Short mmCIF file of C-alpha atoms in Angstrom, two decimals:
data_model
loop_
_atom_site.label_atom_id
_atom_site.label_comp_id
_atom_site.label_asym_id
_atom_site.label_seq_id
_atom_site.Cartn_x
_atom_site.Cartn_y
_atom_site.Cartn_z
CA MET A 536 20.74 -12.24 58.03
CA ILE A 537 19.99 -12.76 61.71
CA LYS A 538 23.49 -14.01 62.58
CA ARG A 539 25.10 -11.08 60.82
CA ILE A 540 22.90 -8.57 62.63
CA GLU A 541 23.51 -10.33 65.97
CA GLN A 542 27.26 -10.02 65.44
CA VAL A 543 27.05 -6.32 64.59
CA VAL A 544 24.77 -5.56 67.56
CA SER A 545 27.16 -7.42 69.88
CA ILE A 546 30.09 -5.39 68.59
CA LEU A 547 28.20 -2.10 68.89
CA MET A 548 27.08 -2.90 72.44
CA GLU A 549 30.67 -3.68 73.42
CA ASP A 550 32.04 -0.56 71.71
CA ARG A 551 29.33 1.70 73.09
CA PRO A 552 28.21 0.68 76.59
CA PHE A 553 25.33 3.16 76.39
CA PHE A 554 23.67 0.88 73.83
CA LYS A 555 24.03 -2.03 76.23
CA GLU A 556 22.54 0.00 79.09
CA GLU A 557 19.60 1.40 77.17
CA LEU A 558 18.62 -1.34 74.71
CA ASN A 559 17.54 -4.94 75.10
CA TYR A 560 19.78 -7.10 72.89
CA SER A 561 17.07 -9.52 71.74
CA GLU A 562 14.51 -6.81 71.08
CA ILE A 563 16.87 -4.61 69.06
CA VAL A 564 18.09 -7.57 66.99
CA LYS A 565 14.47 -8.51 66.23
CA HIS A 566 13.65 -4.90 65.36
CA LEU A 567 16.66 -4.57 63.04
CA VAL A 568 15.90 -7.86 61.28
CA GLU A 569 12.31 -6.72 60.69
CA LEU A 570 13.44 -3.35 59.35
CA PHE A 571 16.01 -4.83 56.98
CA GLU A 572 13.61 -7.53 55.76
CA LYS A 573 10.91 -4.97 55.10
CA ASN A 574 13.05 -2.28 53.47
CA LEU A 575 16.01 -3.94 51.79
CA PRO A 576 16.22 -6.73 49.20
CA PHE A 577 18.04 -9.77 50.58
CA GLU A 578 20.70 -9.58 47.85
CA GLU A 579 21.45 -5.97 48.74
CA PHE A 580 21.73 -6.87 52.42
CA ASN A 581 24.14 -9.69 51.62
CA THR A 582 26.40 -7.45 49.56
CA MET A 583 26.48 -4.65 52.14
CA SER A 584 29.91 -4.19 53.72
CA GLU A 585 30.34 -4.80 57.44
CA ALA A 586 31.17 -1.12 57.93
CA GLU A 587 27.99 -0.04 56.15
CA LEU A 588 25.85 -2.51 58.10
CA LYS A 589 27.43 -1.34 61.34
CA GLU A 590 26.70 2.28 60.42
CA HIS A 591 23.04 1.54 59.61
CA CYS A 592 22.55 -0.49 62.79
CA SER A 593 24.23 2.17 64.92
CA PHE A 594 21.99 4.88 63.45
CA ILE A 595 18.83 2.85 64.08
CA MET A 596 19.92 1.94 67.61
CA SER A 597 20.70 5.59 68.38
CA THR A 598 17.32 6.62 67.03
CA GLU A 599 15.64 4.04 69.27
CA ILE A 600 17.37 5.51 72.31
CA LEU A 601 16.49 9.08 71.31
CA SER A 602 12.85 8.12 70.82
CA LYS A 603 12.66 7.26 74.53
CA ILE A 604 13.66 10.75 75.67
CA GLY A 605 10.88 12.25 77.69
CA GLY A 606 9.02 9.02 78.26
CA ASP A 607 9.62 9.20 82.00
CA PHE A 608 9.30 12.97 82.33
CA THR A 609 6.77 14.52 84.66
CA PRO A 610 4.55 17.16 83.03
CA GLU A 611 6.77 19.84 84.58
CA GLN A 612 9.94 18.25 83.22
CA MET A 613 8.33 17.92 79.78
CA ALA A 614 7.43 21.62 79.81
CA ILE A 615 11.04 22.52 80.64
CA PHE A 616 12.30 20.19 77.89
CA ASP A 617 9.85 21.62 75.34
CA GLU A 618 10.88 25.16 76.22
CA ALA A 619 14.57 24.30 75.87
CA ILE A 620 13.94 22.77 72.44
CA LYS A 621 12.02 25.85 71.27
CA ARG A 622 14.98 28.08 72.17
CA LYS A 623 17.37 26.16 69.93
#
């Protein structure tokens, strides 16, 4: 499982440099392994196509990046961000 996830994360980080800039390779691999172990039977993981695994990993990695938005904002920046979100 770990090797397969490592390979997919490597590919995604090469294909999408933003992943490489924003995520720590070791940490995201560990996180993905934990998520798959907790939420997916091993047999199902093993039968998942490479494309499907890549899609799942990409979604989770994108979500991790999005969850960091605002973490470094000042209170003023957060107020502007909140107001912009409310208008949408």
